[in-house]
């Protein structure tokens, strides 16, 4: 395993982008900038393709916690292409406790989850009650990416509204979820905003994001101003 870890680290080190690392460090201020190589996402995806069917990939997934930010990104990119639902869940539940930033959290939504919406939703309902900030954020991210179209139901809005967590990164994901829901499922979402039951920051940030969206009409944007808390 140590040998494989070194091979992957060497590849990542050879692909690092110092200028981009400085930019990314400003976007993710809560992690040590020394752990950021910032190998760009498309490059990491190509690396994942190179190792996707190799035993080295399986060894890499067992080496947690990782040292570099890019190793964590590579980890979730590997999981994104997992074709077995149970394995995808198992590997995610091993890894989620080590996620410590929004970028890694928001990078992956395993494609297999779209084939098993009911089973995925049951897992989301567990993860969203976690004490770990990025496990909660990940649960809401999956709802945003997988459950605002054909798998939508109004009770999912309540599921996210019931999350009471003061962490900035949880509340920002809640706002992103509701703003996207407003564009895709207007009637149910506007009723929730009219009830003003969301935390003030979440309510107001949702309105801000919606007013910045190209998918929301000018008339609705004006009306939303009346719903600020």
PDB file of C-alpha atoms in Angstrom:
ATOM      1  CA  UNK A   1       0.000   0.000   0.000  1.00  0.00           C
ATOM      2  CA  UNK A   2       2.813   2.399   0.828  1.00  0.00           C
ATOM      3  CA  UNK A   3       4.276   1.867  -2.647  1.00  0.00           C
ATOM      4  CA  UNK A   4       0.948   2.687  -4.293  1.00  0.00           C
ATOM      5  CA  UNK A   5       0.484   5.767  -2.160  1.00  0.00           C
ATOM      6  CA  UNK A   6       3.878   7.029  -3.291  1.00  0.00           C
ATOM      7  CA  UNK A   7       3.049   6.408  -6.955  1.00  0.00           C
ATOM      8  CA  UNK A   8      -0.164   8.408  -6.758  1.00  0.00           C
ATOM      9  CA  UNK A   9       1.473  11.178  -4.774  1.00  0.00           C
ATOM     10  CA  UNK A  10       4.293  11.374  -7.304  1.00  0.00           C
ATOM     11  CA  UNK A  11       1.785  11.680 -10.126  1.00  0.00           C
ATOM     12  CA  UNK A  12      -0.137  14.393  -8.274  1.00  0.00           C
ATOM     13  CA  UNK A  13       3.058  16.247  -7.415  1.00  0.00           C
ATOM     14  CA  UNK A  14       4.139  16.134 -11.041  1.00  0.00           C
ATOM     15  CA  UNK A  15       0.803  17.656 -12.064  1.00  0.00           C
ATOM     16  CA  UNK A  16       0.654  20.429  -9.477  1.00  0.00           C
ATOM     17  CA  UNK A  17      -0.124  23.995 -10.475  1.00  0.00           C
ATOM     18  CA  UNK A  18       1.411  26.510  -8.048  1.00  0.00           C
ATOM     19  CA  UNK A  19      -0.483  29.514  -9.415  1.00  0.00           C
ATOM     20  CA  UNK A  20      -3.779  27.715  -9.173  1.00  0.00           C
ATOM     21  CA  UNK A  21      -2.918  26.512  -5.665  1.00  0.00           C
ATOM     22  CA  UNK A  22      -2.770  30.099  -4.427  1.00  0.00           C
ATOM     23  CA  UNK A  23      -6.171  30.804  -5.961  1.00  0.00           C
ATOM     24  CA  UNK A  24      -7.733  27.682  -4.458  1.00  0.00           C
ATOM     25  CA  UNK A  25      -6.261  28.376  -1.022  1.00  0.00           C
ATOM     26  CA  UNK A  26      -8.283  31.609  -0.936  1.00  0.00           C
ATOM     27  CA  UNK A  27     -11.468  29.735  -1.857  1.00  0.00           C
ATOM     28  CA  UNK A  28     -10.967  27.095   0.838  1.00  0.00           C
ATOM     29  CA  UNK A  29      -9.581  29.027   3.808  1.00  0.00           C
ATOM     30  CA  UNK A  30     -10.291  26.325   6.389  1.00  0.00           C
ATOM     31  CA  UNK A  31      -7.647  23.860   5.176  1.00  0.00           C
ATOM     32  CA  UNK A  32      -3.871  24.069   5.375  1.00  0.00           C
ATOM     33  CA  UNK A  33      -2.615  25.663   2.125  1.00  0.00           C
ATOM     34  CA  UNK A  34       0.457  23.438   2.322  1.00  0.00           C
ATOM     35  CA  UNK A  35      -1.767  20.473   1.537  1.00  0.00           C
ATOM     36  CA  UNK A  36      -2.964  22.060  -1.731  1.00  0.00           C
ATOM     37  CA  UNK A  37      -1.142  21.143  -4.945  1.00  0.00           C
ATOM     38  CA  UNK A  38      -4.142  22.083  -7.017  1.00  0.00           C
ATOM     39  CA  UNK A  39      -3.955  19.678  -9.794  1.00  0.00           C
ATOM     40  CA  UNK A  40      -6.973  20.823 -11.776  1.00  0.00           C
ATOM     41  CA  UNK A  41     -10.169  18.748 -11.719  1.00  0.00           C
ATOM     42  CA  UNK A  42     -10.066  17.677 -15.420  1.00  0.00           C
ATOM     43  CA  UNK A  43      -6.521  16.408 -14.864  1.00  0.00           C
ATOM     44  CA  UNK A  44      -7.633  14.475 -11.780  1.00  0.00           C
ATOM     45  CA  UNK A  45     -10.502  12.942 -13.736  1.00  0.00           C
ATOM     46  CA  UNK A  46      -8.048  11.748 -16.390  1.00  0.00           C
ATOM     47  CA  UNK A  47      -5.896  10.258 -13.645  1.00  0.00           C
ATOM     48  CA  UNK A  48      -8.947   8.473 -12.236  1.00  0.00           C
ATOM     49  CA  UNK A  49      -9.682   7.012 -15.677  1.00  0.00           C
ATOM     50  CA  UNK A  50      -6.109   5.762 -15.901  1.00  0.00           C
ATOM     51  CA  UNK A  51      -6.469   3.802 -12.650  1.00  0.00           C
ATOM     52  CA  UNK A  52     -10.202   3.008 -12.702  1.00  0.00           C
ATOM     53  CA  UNK A  53      -9.892  -0.768 -13.261  1.00  0.00           C
ATOM     54  CA  UNK A  54      -6.634  -1.296 -11.421  1.00  0.00           C
ATOM     55  CA  UNK A  55      -5.970  -3.014  -8.088  1.00  0.00           C
ATOM     56  CA  UNK A  56      -4.013   0.130  -7.199  1.00  0.00           C
ATOM     57  CA  UNK A  57      -7.282   2.046  -7.074  1.00  0.00           C
ATOM     58  CA  UNK A  58      -8.636  -0.338  -4.422  1.00  0.00           C
ATOM     59  CA  UNK A  59      -5.462   0.048  -2.388  1.00  0.00           C
ATOM     60  CA  UNK A  60      -5.635   3.829  -2.652  1.00  0.00           C
ATOM     61  CA  UNK A  61      -9.228   3.916  -1.347  1.00  0.00           C
ATOM     62  CA  UNK A  62      -8.057   2.166   1.830  1.00  0.00           C
ATOM     63  CA  UNK A  63      -5.427   4.811   2.620  1.00  0.00           C
ATOM     64  CA  UNK A  64      -7.382   7.338   4.659  1.00  0.00           C
ATOM     65  CA  UNK A  65      -6.952   9.971   5.866  1.00  0.00           C
ATOM     66  CA  UNK A  66      -4.989  11.282   2.912  1.00  0.00           C
ATOM     67  CA  UNK A  67      -2.238  13.874   3.090  1.00  0.00           C
ATOM     68  CA  UNK A  68      -3.099  16.140   0.160  1.00  0.00           C
ATOM     69  CA  UNK A  69      -6.305  17.941  -0.785  1.00  0.00           C
ATOM     70  CA  UNK A  70      -5.990  16.478  -4.292  1.00  0.00           C
ATOM     71  CA  UNK A  71      -5.877  12.949  -2.907  1.00  0.00           C
ATOM     72  CA  UNK A  72      -9.250  13.588  -1.306  1.00  0.00           C
ATOM     73  CA  UNK A  73     -10.600  14.925  -4.596  1.00  0.00           C
ATOM     74  CA  UNK A  74      -9.260  11.893  -6.421  1.00  0.00           C
ATOM     75  CA  UNK A  75     -10.906   9.669  -3.813  1.00  0.00           C
ATOM     76  CA  UNK A  76     -14.397  11.083  -4.407  1.00  0.00           C
ATOM     77  CA  UNK A  77     -13.871  11.052  -8.178  1.00  0.00           C
ATOM     78  CA  UNK A  78     -13.100   7.338  -7.934  1.00  0.00           C
ATOM     79  CA  UNK A  79     -16.307   6.810  -5.950  1.00  0.00           C
ATOM     80  CA  UNK A  80     -18.321   8.777  -8.507  1.00  0.00           C
ATOM     81  CA  UNK A  81     -17.854   5.998 -11.066  1.00  0.00           C
ATOM     82  CA  UNK A  82     -18.486   3.056  -8.712  1.00  0.00           C
ATOM     83  CA  UNK A  83     -21.030   0.747 -10.385  1.00  0.00           C
ATOM     84  CA  UNK A  84     -22.086  -1.242  -7.325  1.00  0.00           C
ATOM     85  CA  UNK A  85     -24.554   0.614  -5.093  1.00  0.00           C
ATOM     86  CA  UNK A  86     -23.687  -1.158  -1.829  1.00  0.00           C
ATOM     87  CA  UNK A  87     -19.970  -0.674  -2.385  1.00  0.00           C
ATOM     88  CA  UNK A  88     -20.441   3.004  -3.225  1.00  0.00           C
ATOM     89  CA  UNK A  89     -22.325   3.519   0.050  1.00  0.00           C
ATOM     90  CA  UNK A  90     -19.793   1.507   2.049  1.00  0.00           C
ATOM     91  CA  UNK A  91     -16.832   3.443   0.683  1.00  0.00           C
ATOM     92  CA  UNK A  92     -18.596   6.779   1.161  1.00  0.00           C
ATOM     93  CA  UNK A  93     -19.408   6.021   4.777  1.00  0.00           C
ATOM     94  CA  UNK A  94     -15.751   5.211   5.387  1.00  0.00           C
ATOM     95  CA  UNK A  95     -14.615   8.444   3.757  1.00  0.00           C
ATOM     96  CA  UNK A  96     -17.214  11.069   4.748  1.00  0.00           C
ATOM     97  CA  UNK A  97     -15.855  11.514   8.309  1.00  0.00           C
ATOM     98  CA  UNK A  98     -12.558  12.719   6.794  1.00  0.00           C
ATOM     99  CA  UNK A  99     -14.082  15.332   4.458  1.00  0.00           C
ATOM    100  CA  UNK A 100     -13.081  18.770   5.771  1.00  0.00           C
ATOM    101  CA  UNK A 101     -14.003  21.250   3.036  1.00  0.00           C
ATOM    102  CA  UNK A 102     -16.818  22.185   0.644  1.00  0.00           C
ATOM    103  CA  UNK A 103     -14.863  21.441  -2.530  1.00  0.00           C
ATOM    104  CA  UNK A 104     -14.301  17.743  -1.834  1.00  0.00           C
ATOM    105  CA  UNK A 105     -17.839  17.488  -0.477  1.00  0.00           C
ATOM    106  CA  UNK A 106     -19.453  18.927  -3.614  1.00  0.00           C
ATOM    107  CA  UNK A 107     -17.327  17.196  -6.237  1.00  0.00           C
ATOM    108  CA  UNK A 108     -18.980  13.788  -6.313  1.00  0.00           C
ATOM    109  CA  UNK A 109     -22.492  12.454  -6.783  1.00  0.00           C
ATOM    110  CA  UNK A 110     -22.054   8.765  -7.681  1.00  0.00           C
ATOM    111  CA  UNK A 111     -23.939   7.968 -10.883  1.00  0.00           C
ATOM    112  CA  UNK A 112     -25.202   4.701  -9.406  1.00  0.00           C
ATOM    113  CA  UNK A 113     -27.313   6.657  -6.909  1.00  0.00           C
ATOM    114  CA  UNK A 114     -29.604   7.803  -9.720  1.00  0.00           C
ATOM    115  CA  UNK A 115     -30.514   4.164 -10.385  1.00  0.00           C
ATOM    116  CA  UNK A 116     -31.462   3.538  -6.760  1.00  0.00           C
ATOM    117  CA  UNK A 117     -33.319   6.686  -5.624  1.00  0.00           C
ATOM    118  CA  UNK A 118     -35.292   5.041  -2.811  1.00  0.00           C
ATOM    119  CA  UNK A 119     -32.260   3.352  -1.296  1.00  0.00           C
ATOM    120  CA  UNK A 120     -30.182   6.521  -1.724  1.00  0.00           C
ATOM    121  CA  UNK A 121     -32.835   8.610   0.011  1.00  0.00           C
ATOM    122  CA  UNK A 122     -32.808   6.301   3.009  1.00  0.00           C
ATOM    123  CA  UNK A 123     -29.061   6.847   3.358  1.00  0.00           C
ATOM    124  CA  UNK A 124     -29.467  10.603   2.915  1.00  0.00           C
ATOM    125  CA  UNK A 125     -31.962  10.663   5.784  1.00  0.00           C
ATOM    126  CA  UNK A 126     -29.299   9.105   8.011  1.00  0.00           C
ATOM    127  CA  UNK A 127     -26.405  11.284   6.827  1.00  0.00           C
ATOM    128  CA  UNK A 128     -28.385  14.518   7.159  1.00  0.00           C
ATOM    129  CA  UNK A 129     -28.674  13.877  10.911  1.00  0.00           C
ATOM    130  CA  UNK A 130     -24.926  13.471  11.356  1.00  0.00           C
ATOM    131  CA  UNK A 131     -22.948  15.604  13.793  1.00  0.00           C
ATOM    132  CA  UNK A 132     -20.290  16.141  11.120  1.00  0.00           C
ATOM    133  CA  UNK A 133     -20.667  19.313   9.083  1.00  0.00           C
ATOM    134  CA  UNK A 134     -19.602  17.912   5.726  1.00  0.00           C
ATOM    135  CA  UNK A 135     -21.639  14.731   6.059  1.00  0.00           C
ATOM    136  CA  UNK A 136     -24.722  16.952   6.509  1.00  0.00           C
ATOM    137  CA  UNK A 137     -23.669  19.141   3.601  1.00  0.00           C
ATOM    138  CA  UNK A 138     -23.097  16.061   1.437  1.00  0.00           C
ATOM    139  CA  UNK A 139     -26.587  14.751   2.206  1.00  0.00           C
ATOM    140  CA  UNK A 140     -28.127  18.062   1.117  1.00  0.00           C
ATOM    141  CA  UNK A 141     -25.880  18.139  -1.955  1.00  0.00           C
ATOM    142  CA  UNK A 142     -27.225  14.717  -3.004  1.00  0.00           C
ATOM    143  CA  UNK A 143     -30.781  15.977  -2.577  1.00  0.00           C
ATOM    144  CA  UNK A 144     -29.936  18.977  -4.763  1.00  0.00           C
ATOM    145  CA  UNK A 145     -28.258  16.916  -7.485  1.00  0.00           C
ATOM    146  CA  UNK A 146     -30.615  13.912  -7.520  1.00  0.00           C
ATOM    147  CA  UNK A 147     -34.013  14.837  -6.095  1.00  0.00           C
ATOM    148  CA  UNK A 148     -35.220  18.137  -7.560  1.00  0.00           C
ATOM    149  CA  UNK A 149     -36.514  16.704 -10.824  1.00  0.00           C
ATOM    150  CA  UNK A 150     -38.431  13.454 -11.404  1.00  0.00           C
ATOM    151  CA  UNK A 151     -37.688  12.173  -7.888  1.00  0.00           C
ATOM    152  CA  UNK A 152     -38.906  15.330  -6.146  1.00  0.00           C
ATOM    153  CA  UNK A 153     -41.455  15.354  -3.340  1.00  0.00           C
ATOM    154  CA  UNK A 154     -42.382  18.335  -1.176  1.00  0.00           C
ATOM    155  CA  UNK A 155     -41.394  16.557   2.034  1.00  0.00           C
ATOM    156  CA  UNK A 156     -37.753  16.802   0.930  1.00  0.00           C
ATOM    157  CA  UNK A 157     -37.981  20.576   1.376  1.00  0.00           C
ATOM    158  CA  UNK A 158     -39.042  19.957   4.965  1.00  0.00           C
ATOM    159  CA  UNK A 159     -36.188  17.494   5.442  1.00  0.00           C
ATOM    160  CA  UNK A 160     -33.658  20.209   4.586  1.00  0.00           C
ATOM    161  CA  UNK A 161     -35.583  22.930   6.446  1.00  0.00           C
ATOM    162  CA  UNK A 162     -35.433  20.853   9.625  1.00  0.00           C
ATOM    163  CA  UNK A 163     -31.626  20.923   9.622  1.00  0.00           C
ATOM    164  CA  UNK A 164     -30.612  23.305  12.409  1.00  0.00           C
ATOM    165  CA  UNK A 165     -26.879  23.871  12.206  1.00  0.00           C
ATOM    166  CA  UNK A 166     -25.068  27.190  12.591  1.00  0.00           C
ATOM    167  CA  UNK A 167     -22.106  26.191  10.443  1.00  0.00           C
ATOM    168  CA  UNK A 168     -21.664  28.493   7.461  1.00  0.00           C
ATOM    169  CA  UNK A 169     -21.022  25.647   5.015  1.00  0.00           C
ATOM    170  CA  UNK A 170     -24.174  23.780   6.023  1.00  0.00           C
ATOM    171  CA  UNK A 171     -26.330  26.886   5.786  1.00  0.00           C
ATOM    172  CA  UNK A 172     -24.865  27.885   2.423  1.00  0.00           C
ATOM    173  CA  UNK A 173     -25.724  24.450   1.032  1.00  0.00           C
ATOM    174  CA  UNK A 174     -29.255  24.765   2.420  1.00  0.00           C
ATOM    175  CA  UNK A 175     -29.617  28.112   0.631  1.00  0.00           C
ATOM    176  CA  UNK A 176     -28.227  26.687  -2.599  1.00  0.00           C
ATOM    177  CA  UNK A 177     -30.668  23.780  -2.334  1.00  0.00           C
ATOM    178  CA  UNK A 178     -33.709  26.021  -1.791  1.00  0.00           C
ATOM    179  CA  UNK A 179     -32.716  28.484  -4.526  1.00  0.00           C
ATOM    180  CA  UNK A 180     -32.348  25.605  -6.990  1.00  0.00           C
ATOM    181  CA  UNK A 181     -35.633  24.117  -5.774  1.00  0.00           C
ATOM    182  CA  UNK A 182     -37.334  27.462  -6.384  1.00  0.00           C
ATOM    183  CA  UNK A 183     -36.249  27.344 -10.022  1.00  0.00           C
ATOM    184  CA  UNK A 184     -37.282  23.718 -10.500  1.00  0.00           C
ATOM    185  CA  UNK A 185     -40.216  23.228  -8.091  1.00  0.00           C
ATOM    186  CA  UNK A 186     -41.593  26.732  -7.688  1.00  0.00           C
ATOM    187  CA  UNK A 187     -45.008  26.177  -6.079  1.00  0.00           C
ATOM    188  CA  UNK A 188     -43.809  23.999  -3.210  1.00  0.00           C
ATOM    189  CA  UNK A 189     -40.699  26.080  -2.563  1.00  0.00           C
ATOM    190  CA  UNK A 190     -42.328  29.509  -2.618  1.00  0.00           C
ATOM    191  CA  UNK A 191     -44.833  28.265  -0.029  1.00  0.00           C
ATOM    192  CA  UNK A 192     -41.964  27.303   2.244  1.00  0.00           C
ATOM    193  CA  UNK A 193     -40.298  30.698   1.819  1.00  0.00           C
ATOM    194  CA  UNK A 194     -43.616  32.461   2.471  1.00  0.00           C
ATOM    195  CA  UNK A 195     -43.920  30.586   5.756  1.00  0.00           C
ATOM    196  CA  UNK A 196     -40.611  32.159   6.835  1.00  0.00           C
ATOM    197  CA  UNK A 197     -39.783  29.086   8.889  1.00  0.00           C
ATOM    198  CA  UNK A 198     -36.172  28.901   7.698  1.00  0.00           C
ATOM    199  CA  UNK A 199     -33.332  30.286   9.779  1.00  0.00           C
ATOM    200  CA  UNK A 200     -32.836  33.992   8.887  1.00  0.00           C
ATOM    201  CA  UNK A 201     -29.446  33.450   7.230  1.00  0.00           C
ATOM    202  CA  UNK A 202     -30.761  30.540   5.148  1.00  0.00           C
ATOM    203  CA  UNK A 203     -33.935  32.411   4.157  1.00  0.00           C
ATOM    204  CA  UNK A 204     -32.088  35.571   3.128  1.00  0.00           C
ATOM    205  CA  UNK A 205     -29.240  33.777   1.381  1.00  0.00           C
ATOM    206  CA  UNK A 206     -31.778  31.671  -0.555  1.00  0.00           C
ATOM    207  CA  UNK A 207     -33.453  34.866  -1.727  1.00  0.00           C
ATOM    208  CA  UNK A 208     -30.109  36.381  -2.684  1.00  0.00           C
ATOM    209  CA  UNK A 209     -29.102  33.306  -4.697  1.00  0.00           C
ATOM    210  CA  UNK A 210     -32.507  33.132  -6.378  1.00  0.00           C
ATOM    211  CA  UNK A 211     -32.331  36.824  -7.326  1.00  0.00           C
ATOM    212  CA  UNK A 212     -28.902  36.174  -8.894  1.00  0.00           C
ATOM    213  CA  UNK A 213     -30.246  33.226 -10.901  1.00  0.00           C
ATOM    214  CA  UNK A 214     -31.051  33.460 -14.597  1.00  0.00           C
ATOM    215  CA  UNK A 215     -33.760  30.813 -14.105  1.00  0.00           C
ATOM    216  CA  UNK A 216     -35.938  33.057 -11.922  1.00  0.00           C
ATOM    217  CA  UNK A 217     -38.266  35.629 -13.505  1.00  0.00           C
ATOM    218  CA  UNK A 218     -37.900  39.354 -12.816  1.00  0.00           C
ATOM    219  CA  UNK A 219     -41.384  39.402 -11.308  1.00  0.00           C
ATOM    220  CA  UNK A 220     -40.498  36.637  -8.863  1.00  0.00           C
ATOM    221  CA  UNK A 221     -37.239  38.343  -7.947  1.00  0.00           C
ATOM    222  CA  UNK A 222     -39.164  41.463  -6.943  1.00  0.00           C
ATOM    223  CA  UNK A 223     -41.657  39.430  -4.916  1.00  0.00           C
ATOM    224  CA  UNK A 224     -38.876  37.611  -3.066  1.00  0.00           C
ATOM    225  CA  UNK A 225     -37.730  40.905  -1.504  1.00  0.00           C
ATOM    226  CA  UNK A 226     -40.938  40.844   0.574  1.00  0.00           C
ATOM    227  CA  UNK A 227     -39.911  37.514   2.094  1.00  0.00           C
ATOM    228  CA  UNK A 228     -36.591  38.566   3.620  1.00  0.00           C
ATOM    229  CA  UNK A 229     -36.179  38.127   7.365  1.00  0.00           C
TER     230      UNK A 229
END
